[in-house]
mmCIF file of C-alpha atoms in Angstrom:
data_model
loop_
_atom_site.group_PDB
_atom_site.id
_atom_site.type_symbol
_atom_site.label_atom_id
_atom_site.label_comp_id
_atom_site.label_asym_id
_atom_site.label_seq_id
_atom_site.Cartn_x
_atom_site.Cartn_y
_atom_site.Cartn_z
ATOM 1 C CA MET A 280 -7.367 -1.351 17.505
ATOM 2 C CA HIS A 281 -4.263 -3.399 16.756
ATOM 3 C CA PRO A 282 -1.700 -1.253 14.905
ATOM 4 C CA TYR A 283 -1.127 -3.832 12.173
ATOM 5 C CA LEU A 284 -4.860 -3.999 11.427
ATOM 6 C CA THR A 285 -4.866 -0.221 11.153
ATOM 7 C CA LEU A 286 -1.832 -0.411 8.872
ATOM 8 C CA ILE A 287 -3.573 -2.981 6.664
ATOM 9 C CA GLY A 288 -6.538 -0.587 6.450
ATOM 10 C CA ALA A 289 -4.159 2.200 5.407
ATOM 11 C CA ILE A 290 -2.634 -0.015 2.726
ATOM 12 C CA ILE A 291 -6.041 -1.011 1.370
ATOM 13 C CA ALA A 292 -7.175 2.634 1.284
ATOM 14 C CA GLU A 293 -3.976 3.608 -0.551
ATOM 15 C CA VAL A 294 -4.406 0.822 -3.108
ATOM 16 C CA ILE A 295 -8.007 1.874 -3.738
ATOM 17 C CA ALA A 296 -6.953 5.517 -4.081
ATOM 18 C CA THR A 297 -4.104 4.721 -6.456
ATOM 19 C CA SER A 298 -6.345 2.477 -8.555
ATOM 20 C CA ALA A 299 -8.906 5.281 -8.719
ATOM 21 C CA LEU A 300 -6.119 7.687 -9.687
ATOM 22 C CA GLN A 301 -5.482 5.569 -12.782
ATOM 23 C CA ALA A 302 -9.223 5.424 -13.509
ATOM 24 C CA SER A 303 -9.713 9.174 -12.941
ATOM 25 C CA GLN A 304 -7.888 9.889 -16.210
ATOM 26 C CA GLN A 305 -5.937 12.853 -14.833
ATOM 27 C CA PHE A 306 -8.827 13.987 -12.584
ATOM 28 C CA THR A 307 -11.281 14.309 -15.478
ATOM 29 C CA LYS A 308 -13.719 11.787 -13.960
ATOM 30 C CA PRO A 309 -15.349 13.306 -10.842
ATOM 31 C CA LEU A 310 -16.363 10.023 -9.160
ATOM 32 C CA TYR A 311 -12.894 8.511 -9.384
ATOM 33 C CA SER A 312 -11.288 11.831 -8.433
ATOM 34 C CA THR A 313 -13.405 11.893 -5.264
ATOM 35 C CA ILE A 314 -12.370 8.317 -4.450
ATOM 36 C CA VAL A 315 -8.728 9.367 -4.848
ATOM 37 C CA CYS A 316 -9.072 12.204 -2.341
ATOM 38 C CA ILE A 317 -11.035 10.185 0.214
ATOM 39 C CA GLY A 318 -8.800 7.140 -0.192
ATOM 40 C CA TYR A 319 -5.531 8.994 0.297
ATOM 41 C CA GLY A 320 -6.988 10.943 3.220
ATOM 42 C CA ALA A 321 -8.072 7.700 4.886
ATOM 43 C CA ALA A 322 -4.740 6.034 4.099
ATOM 44 C CA PHE A 323 -2.653 8.778 5.698
ATOM 45 C CA TYR A 324 -4.989 9.091 8.684
ATOM 46 C CA LEU A 325 -4.891 5.345 9.368
ATOM 47 C CA MET A 326 -1.138 5.254 8.839
ATOM 48 C CA SER A 327 -0.735 8.087 11.344
ATOM 49 C CA LEU A 328 -2.615 6.051 13.950
ATOM 50 C CA THR A 329 -0.112 3.225 13.649
ATOM 51 C CA LEU A 330 2.696 5.635 14.498
ATOM 52 C CA LYS A 331 1.453 5.728 18.100
ATOM 53 C CA SER A 332 2.884 2.273 18.664
ATOM 54 C CA LEU A 333 5.147 1.351 15.736
ATOM 55 C CA PRO A 334 8.333 3.041 14.467
ATOM 56 C CA VAL A 335 7.880 5.287 11.429
ATOM 57 C CA GLY A 336 10.513 3.444 9.384
ATOM 58 C CA ILE A 337 8.792 0.105 9.888
ATOM 59 C CA VAL A 338 5.334 1.537 9.193
ATOM 60 C CA TYR A 339 6.461 3.236 6.003
ATOM 61 C CA ALA A 340 8.443 0.217 4.779
ATOM 62 C CA VAL A 341 5.463 -2.114 5.205
ATOM 63 C CA TRP A 342 2.981 0.452 3.832
ATOM 64 C CA SER A 343 5.000 1.271 0.746
ATOM 65 C CA GLY A 344 6.269 -2.269 0.113
ATOM 66 C CA LEU A 345 2.903 -3.970 0.289
ATOM 67 C CA GLY A 346 1.313 -1.044 -1.543
ATOM 68 C CA ILE A 347 3.730 -1.544 -4.449
ATOM 69 C CA VAL A 348 2.991 -5.256 -4.588
ATOM 70 C CA LEU A 349 -0.784 -4.801 -4.454
ATOM 71 C CA ILE A 350 -0.827 -1.942 -6.968
ATOM 72 C CA SER A 351 1.277 -4.042 -9.344
ATOM 73 C CA LEU A 352 -1.294 -6.821 -9.057
ATOM 74 C CA VAL A 353 -4.198 -4.403 -9.582
ATOM 75 C CA GLY A 354 -2.426 -2.948 -12.620
ATOM 76 C CA TRP A 355 -1.927 -6.424 -14.036
ATOM 77 C CA LEU A 356 -5.448 -7.698 -13.303
ATOM 78 C CA ALA A 357 -7.640 -4.606 -13.712
ATOM 79 C CA PHE A 358 -5.712 -2.461 -16.170
ATOM 80 C CA LYS A 359 -4.044 -5.265 -18.186
ATOM 81 C CA GLN A 360 -0.565 -3.873 -17.539
ATOM 82 C CA LYS A 361 2.150 -6.432 -18.245
ATOM 83 C CA LEU A 362 4.631 -7.635 -15.634
ATOM 84 C CA ASP A 363 7.841 -8.916 -17.202
ATOM 85 C CA PRO A 364 10.222 -11.299 -15.386
ATOM 86 C CA PRO A 365 12.387 -8.522 -13.864
ATOM 87 C CA ALA A 366 9.231 -6.871 -12.468
ATOM 88 C CA VAL A 367 8.093 -10.168 -10.926
ATOM 89 C CA ILE A 368 11.558 -10.712 -9.424
ATOM 90 C CA GLY A 369 11.512 -7.180 -8.009
ATOM 91 C CA ILE A 370 8.085 -7.747 -6.473
ATOM 92 C CA ALA A 371 9.302 -11.009 -4.941
ATOM 93 C CA LEU A 372 12.285 -9.163 -3.446
ATOM 94 C CA ILE A 373 9.978 -6.521 -1.958
ATOM 95 C CA ILE A 374 7.819 -9.215 -0.367
ATOM 96 C CA SER A 375 10.956 -10.959 0.912
ATOM 97 C CA GLY A 376 12.207 -7.730 2.445
ATOM 98 C CA VAL A 377 8.950 -7.078 4.277
ATOM 99 C CA VAL A 378 8.874 -10.672 5.555
ATOM 100 C CA VAL A 379 12.499 -10.531 6.740
ATOM 101 C CA MET A 380 11.842 -7.250 8.511
ATOM 102 C CA GLN A 381 8.686 -8.520 10.212
ATOM 103 C CA VAL A 382 10.092 -11.896 11.217
ATOM 104 C CA PHE A 383 13.659 -11.067 12.178
ATOM 105 C CA SER A 384 13.862 -7.361 13.075
ATOM 106 C CA LYS A 385 13.385 -6.309 16.673
ATOM 107 C CA SER A 386 12.487 -2.860 15.313
ATOM 108 C CA ALA A 387 9.247 -4.191 13.829
ATOM 109 C CA HIS A 388 7.690 -4.893 17.214
ATOM 110 C CA HIS A 389 5.742 -2.478 19.383
ATOM 111 C CA ALA A 390 7.731 0.484 20.621
#
């Protein structure tokens, strides 16, 4: 499987797990708590698979950067958490950083 597809799977699993973490209400809801454990397990497993062909710094930067952006959107849409202008600017800078790294860095390509 292509390492970036695996990385996208890891990011999606992490976003699901983190969203469930919010919904678990400090692990008092068993269903959401189970989703947290399975989601983070899947996220780290899939991320580890990408490390066979991509550098750890690139993998972690993309995983954490896109995870932050997606979780911010989930928080805004699903949990009605406000994003003020500095938060939106910060998210835009994160996206810009990931794009710059992917487009211009030679480190972002297969090892």
